[in-house]
Amino acid sequence: MRQLNEEETKIFFEKLGEYIGANIKLLIENEEDPHVFRLIKNKVYYMSLQIANWATNVGKDELLHVGTYFGKFTKTKKFRLNITCLEILAKYAKHKVWLKPSGEQSYLYGNHVIKAHLAKMSENIPQYANVILFSLQENPLGFGVASRSTLQCKDLDPTAVVVFNQADLGEYLRSEDDKNVEK
């Protein structure tokens, strides 16, 4: 387990910034309960500083994971977010989309969001912005990319795709049969 180097930090925070913007500061600048990001075998974890200090006592080969798994760096040095960080991203999201109950099931089966399933959107979402999807009960369901801006969505056909699915909570069930859950 180690701290992210300068290049990894830049790539990671750029990816996070697409979802939560300047709220990244709120994740790490908490005086009462400071949290840190740590890297274990190309995977980024978010944990309290106290737990990170305790984890240093565990051997490198024995430590599998600790804290909340945010995602991993690919071989090409790109960062891929994982659905396990959804709860944290949802708290600080800058662009939000709410789904009707009829659209939740379709989305959780891995489909893209169409306009007919859209309940509401936060204002001024630009085209191709990263968004967090919620149910009407404010439960986070997943994240994706807006295929259209908020203004463009008003004039769309009900079957037009509004949000491209990147990850959703249904992944847990769909990957249950896979021997290798981590891709």
mmCIF file of C-alpha atoms in Angstrom:
data_model
loop_
_atom_site.group_PDB
_atom_site.id
_atom_site.type_symbol
_atom_site.label_atom_id
_atom_site.label_comp_id
_atom_site.label_asym_id
_atom_site.label_seq_id
_atom_site.Cartn_x
_atom_site.Cartn_y
_atom_site.Cartn_z
ATOM 1 C CA MET A 1 0.000 0.000 0.000
ATOM 2 C CA ARG A 2 1.364 3.373 -0.972
ATOM 3 C CA GLN A 3 0.334 6.930 -1.708
ATOM 4 C CA LEU A 4 -0.534 7.863 -5.273
ATOM 5 C CA ASN A 5 2.341 9.477 -7.133
ATOM 6 C CA GLU A 6 1.950 12.846 -8.860
ATOM 7 C CA GLU A 7 0.884 11.439 -12.247
ATOM 8 C CA GLU A 8 -1.595 8.980 -10.696
ATOM 9 C CA THR A 9 -3.055 11.699 -8.484
ATOM 10 C CA LYS A 10 -3.578 13.988 -11.479
ATOM 11 C CA ILE A 11 -5.309 11.271 -13.530
ATOM 12 C CA PHE A 12 -7.426 10.132 -10.577
ATOM 13 C CA PHE A 13 -8.548 13.623 -9.531
ATOM 14 C CA GLU A 14 -9.384 14.556 -13.136
ATOM 15 C CA LYS A 15 -11.688 11.548 -13.314
ATOM 16 C CA LEU A 16 -13.257 12.321 -9.936
ATOM 17 C CA GLY A 17 -13.607 15.994 -10.891
ATOM 18 C CA GLU A 18 -15.806 15.009 -13.822
ATOM 19 C CA TYR A 19 -18.361 13.660 -11.341
ATOM 20 C CA ILE A 20 -18.024 15.802 -8.224
ATOM 21 C CA GLY A 21 -16.123 18.917 -9.358
ATOM 22 C CA ALA A 22 -14.562 21.014 -6.623
ATOM 23 C CA ASN A 23 -16.191 18.806 -3.980
ATOM 24 C CA ILE A 24 -13.043 16.654 -4.062
ATOM 25 C CA LYS A 25 -11.777 18.928 -1.299
ATOM 26 C CA LEU A 26 -14.614 17.733 0.930
ATOM 27 C CA LEU A 27 -13.385 14.146 0.597
ATOM 28 C CA ILE A 28 -9.878 14.792 1.875
ATOM 29 C CA GLU A 29 -9.976 18.048 3.849
ATOM 30 C CA ASN A 30 -12.021 16.944 6.845
ATOM 31 C CA GLU A 31 -10.333 18.138 10.044
ATOM 32 C CA GLU A 32 -12.348 15.890 12.389
ATOM 33 C CA ASP A 33 -11.940 12.663 10.401
ATOM 34 C CA PRO A 34 -9.202 12.976 7.754
ATOM 35 C CA HIS A 35 -9.379 10.543 4.834
ATOM 36 C CA VAL A 36 -6.764 9.541 2.269
ATOM 37 C CA PHE A 37 -6.497 7.690 -1.030
ATOM 38 C CA ARG A 38 -4.079 4.769 -1.195
ATOM 39 C CA LEU A 39 -2.955 2.473 -3.998
ATOM 40 C CA ILE A 40 -2.814 -1.323 -3.659
ATOM 41 C CA LYS A 41 -1.831 -3.203 -6.840
ATOM 42 C CA ASN A 42 -3.165 -0.517 -9.248
ATOM 43 C CA LYS A 43 -6.411 -0.209 -7.270
ATOM 44 C CA VAL A 44 -7.326 3.015 -5.458
ATOM 45 C CA TYR A 45 -8.940 2.839 -2.019
ATOM 46 C CA TYR A 46 -10.449 5.597 0.131
ATOM 47 C CA MET A 47 -10.027 5.238 3.891
ATOM 48 C CA SER A 48 -9.639 7.193 7.078
ATOM 49 C CA LEU A 49 -6.099 8.210 7.929
ATOM 50 C CA GLN A 50 -6.226 6.151 11.113
ATOM 51 C CA ILE A 51 -7.060 2.963 9.196
ATOM 52 C CA ALA A 52 -4.331 3.763 6.645
ATOM 53 C CA ASN A 53 -1.811 4.020 9.477
ATOM 54 C CA TRP A 54 -2.968 0.700 10.952
ATOM 55 C CA ALA A 55 -2.761 -0.964 7.546
ATOM 56 C CA THR A 56 0.936 -0.126 7.285
ATOM 57 C CA ASN A 57 1.525 -2.831 9.905
ATOM 58 C CA VAL A 58 0.204 -5.487 7.517
ATOM 59 C CA GLY A 59 2.618 -7.036 5.047
ATOM 60 C CA LYS A 60 2.470 -6.035 1.379
ATOM 61 C CA ASP A 61 1.537 -9.543 0.229
ATOM 62 C CA GLU A 62 -1.063 -10.088 2.965
ATOM 63 C CA LEU A 63 -3.028 -6.866 2.433
ATOM 64 C CA LEU A 64 -5.707 -7.487 -0.206
ATOM 65 C CA HIS A 65 -7.838 -4.374 0.242
ATOM 66 C CA VAL A 66 -8.816 -1.828 2.843
ATOM 67 C CA GLY A 67 -11.370 0.980 2.796
ATOM 68 C CA THR A 68 -13.736 1.822 -0.046
ATOM 69 C CA TYR A 69 -12.648 0.643 -3.481
ATOM 70 C CA PHE A 70 -12.842 3.562 -5.939
ATOM 71 C CA GLY A 71 -11.467 1.962 -9.078
ATOM 72 C CA LYS A 72 -8.287 0.926 -10.817
ATOM 73 C CA PHE A 73 -5.635 2.115 -13.207
ATOM 74 C CA THR A 74 -5.515 0.263 -16.495
ATOM 75 C CA LYS A 75 -2.291 -0.782 -18.194
ATOM 76 C CA THR A 76 -2.544 2.324 -20.369
ATOM 77 C CA LYS A 77 -2.658 4.523 -17.223
ATOM 78 C CA LYS A 78 -6.335 5.407 -17.541
ATOM 79 C CA PHE A 79 -8.532 5.305 -14.454
ATOM 80 C CA ARG A 80 -11.794 3.329 -14.318
ATOM 81 C CA LEU A 81 -14.275 4.062 -11.552
ATOM 82 C CA ASN A 82 -16.009 1.130 -9.907
ATOM 83 C CA ILE A 83 -19.595 1.000 -8.701
ATOM 84 C CA THR A 84 -18.390 0.507 -5.099
ATOM 85 C CA CYS A 85 -17.692 4.263 -4.797
ATOM 86 C CA LEU A 86 -21.236 5.218 -5.821
ATOM 87 C CA GLU A 87 -22.418 6.155 -2.313
ATOM 88 C CA ILE A 88 -19.564 8.620 -1.898
ATOM 89 C CA LEU A 89 -19.912 10.085 -5.394
ATOM 90 C CA ALA A 90 -23.667 10.497 -4.913
ATOM 91 C CA LYS A 91 -23.188 12.766 -1.879
ATOM 92 C CA TYR A 92 -21.102 15.264 -3.818
ATOM 93 C CA ALA A 93 -22.384 14.887 -7.402
ATOM 94 C CA LYS A 94 -22.584 18.049 -9.485
ATOM 95 C CA HIS A 95 -24.862 16.599 -12.216
ATOM 96 C CA LYS A 96 -27.809 14.420 -11.187
ATOM 97 C CA VAL A 97 -30.510 12.550 -13.087
ATOM 98 C CA TRP A 98 -33.593 11.009 -11.439
ATOM 99 C CA LEU A 99 -35.402 8.043 -12.975
ATOM 100 C CA LYS A 100 -39.072 7.121 -12.879
ATOM 101 C CA PRO A 101 -39.837 3.803 -11.152
ATOM 102 C CA SER A 102 -40.634 2.290 -14.557
ATOM 103 C CA GLY A 103 -37.126 3.137 -15.775
ATOM 104 C CA GLU A 104 -35.188 1.954 -12.735
ATOM 105 C CA GLN A 105 -35.471 -1.724 -13.569
ATOM 106 C CA SER A 106 -34.447 -1.215 -17.187
ATOM 107 C CA TYR A 107 -31.416 0.804 -16.085
ATOM 108 C CA LEU A 108 -30.410 -1.751 -13.451
ATOM 109 C CA TYR A 109 -30.480 -4.438 -16.155
ATOM 110 C CA GLY A 110 -27.649 -2.548 -17.862
ATOM 111 C CA ASN A 111 -29.635 -0.562 -20.442
ATOM 112 C CA HIS A 112 -29.156 3.098 -21.308
ATOM 113 C CA VAL A 113 -31.679 5.646 -19.999
ATOM 114 C CA ILE A 114 -34.286 6.829 -22.503
ATOM 115 C CA LYS A 115 -36.300 10.031 -22.222
ATOM 116 C CA ALA A 116 -39.497 8.166 -21.276
ATOM 117 C CA HIS A 117 -37.753 6.934 -18.099
ATOM 118 C CA LEU A 118 -36.487 10.358 -17.107
ATOM 119 C CA ALA A 119 -38.179 11.956 -14.091
ATOM 120 C CA LYS A 120 -35.978 15.053 -13.778
ATOM 121 C CA MET A 121 -32.451 16.359 -14.335
ATOM 122 C CA SER A 122 -30.355 18.952 -12.586
ATOM 123 C CA GLU A 123 -30.101 22.189 -14.547
ATOM 124 C CA ASN A 124 -27.380 23.049 -17.054
ATOM 125 C CA ILE A 125 -26.004 19.560 -17.640
ATOM 126 C CA PRO A 126 -23.809 19.860 -20.738
ATOM 127 C CA GLN A 127 -23.736 17.188 -23.419
ATOM 128 C CA TYR A 128 -21.370 14.300 -22.580
ATOM 129 C CA ALA A 129 -21.089 15.325 -18.918
ATOM 130 C CA ASN A 130 -20.720 12.590 -16.315
ATOM 131 C CA VAL A 131 -23.863 12.180 -14.211
ATOM 132 C CA ILE A 132 -25.039 10.209 -11.201
ATOM 133 C CA LEU A 133 -28.418 8.487 -11.531
ATOM 134 C CA PHE A 134 -30.927 8.331 -8.673
ATOM 135 C CA SER A 135 -34.338 6.863 -8.003
ATOM 136 C CA LEU A 136 -37.096 9.274 -7.013
ATOM 137 C CA GLN A 137 -36.476 8.174 -3.412
ATOM 138 C CA GLU A 138 -32.924 9.643 -3.715
ATOM 139 C CA ASN A 139 -31.253 6.212 -3.784
ATOM 140 C CA PRO A 140 -28.165 6.250 -6.016
ATOM 141 C CA LEU A 141 -28.452 3.696 -8.834
ATOM 142 C CA GLY A 142 -25.306 4.217 -10.899
ATOM 143 C CA PHE A 143 -23.393 6.610 -13.086
ATOM 144 C CA GLY A 144 -23.172 7.391 -16.752
ATOM 145 C CA VAL A 145 -22.643 10.010 -19.454
ATOM 146 C CA ALA A 146 -25.360 12.417 -20.591
ATOM 147 C CA SER A 147 -25.909 11.930 -24.311
ATOM 148 C CA ARG A 148 -27.726 15.268 -24.548
ATOM 149 C CA SER A 149 -27.685 18.519 -22.611
ATOM 150 C CA THR A 150 -30.578 19.457 -20.336
ATOM 151 C CA LEU A 151 -31.967 21.849 -22.948
ATOM 152 C CA GLN A 152 -31.752 19.282 -25.771
ATOM 153 C CA CYS A 153 -33.687 16.708 -23.709
ATOM 154 C CA LYS A 154 -36.858 18.798 -23.742
ATOM 155 C CA ASP A 155 -37.371 18.329 -27.485
ATOM 156 C CA LEU A 156 -36.427 14.643 -27.760
ATOM 157 C CA ASP A 157 -38.485 11.671 -28.819
ATOM 158 C CA PRO A 158 -39.525 9.469 -25.823
ATOM 159 C CA THR A 159 -37.362 6.595 -27.119
ATOM 160 C CA ALA A 160 -34.187 8.680 -27.516
ATOM 161 C CA VAL A 161 -31.218 7.815 -25.285
ATOM 162 C CA VAL A 162 -30.585 10.496 -22.649
ATOM 163 C CA VAL A 163 -27.855 8.852 -20.530
ATOM 164 C CA PHE A 164 -25.356 6.190 -21.532
ATOM 165 C CA ASN A 165 -24.939 3.589 -18.796
ATOM 166 C CA GLN A 166 -21.372 3.239 -17.482
ATOM 167 C CA ALA A 167 -22.014 1.361 -14.235
ATOM 168 C CA ASP A 168 -25.069 0.472 -12.181
ATOM 169 C CA LEU A 169 -25.938 -1.472 -9.045
ATOM 170 C CA GLY A 170 -27.252 -4.341 -11.156
ATOM 171 C CA GLU A 171 -23.652 -5.263 -11.973
ATOM 172 C CA TYR A 172 -23.484 -7.159 -8.692
ATOM 173 C CA LEU A 173 -26.261 -9.486 -9.804
ATOM 174 C CA ARG A 174 -25.144 -9.764 -13.429
ATOM 175 C CA SER A 175 -21.582 -10.688 -12.432
ATOM 176 C CA GLU A 176 -22.659 -13.118 -9.690
ATOM 177 C CA ASP A 177 -22.167 -16.125 -11.958
ATOM 178 C CA ASP A 178 -18.773 -14.981 -13.194
ATOM 179 C CA LYS A 179 -15.802 -16.696 -11.613
ATOM 180 C CA ASN A 180 -13.730 -13.571 -12.140
ATOM 181 C CA VAL A 181 -15.837 -10.692 -10.783
ATOM 182 C CA GLU A 182 -12.985 -8.164 -11.170
ATOM 183 C CA LYS A 183 -12.485 -7.407 -14.855
#
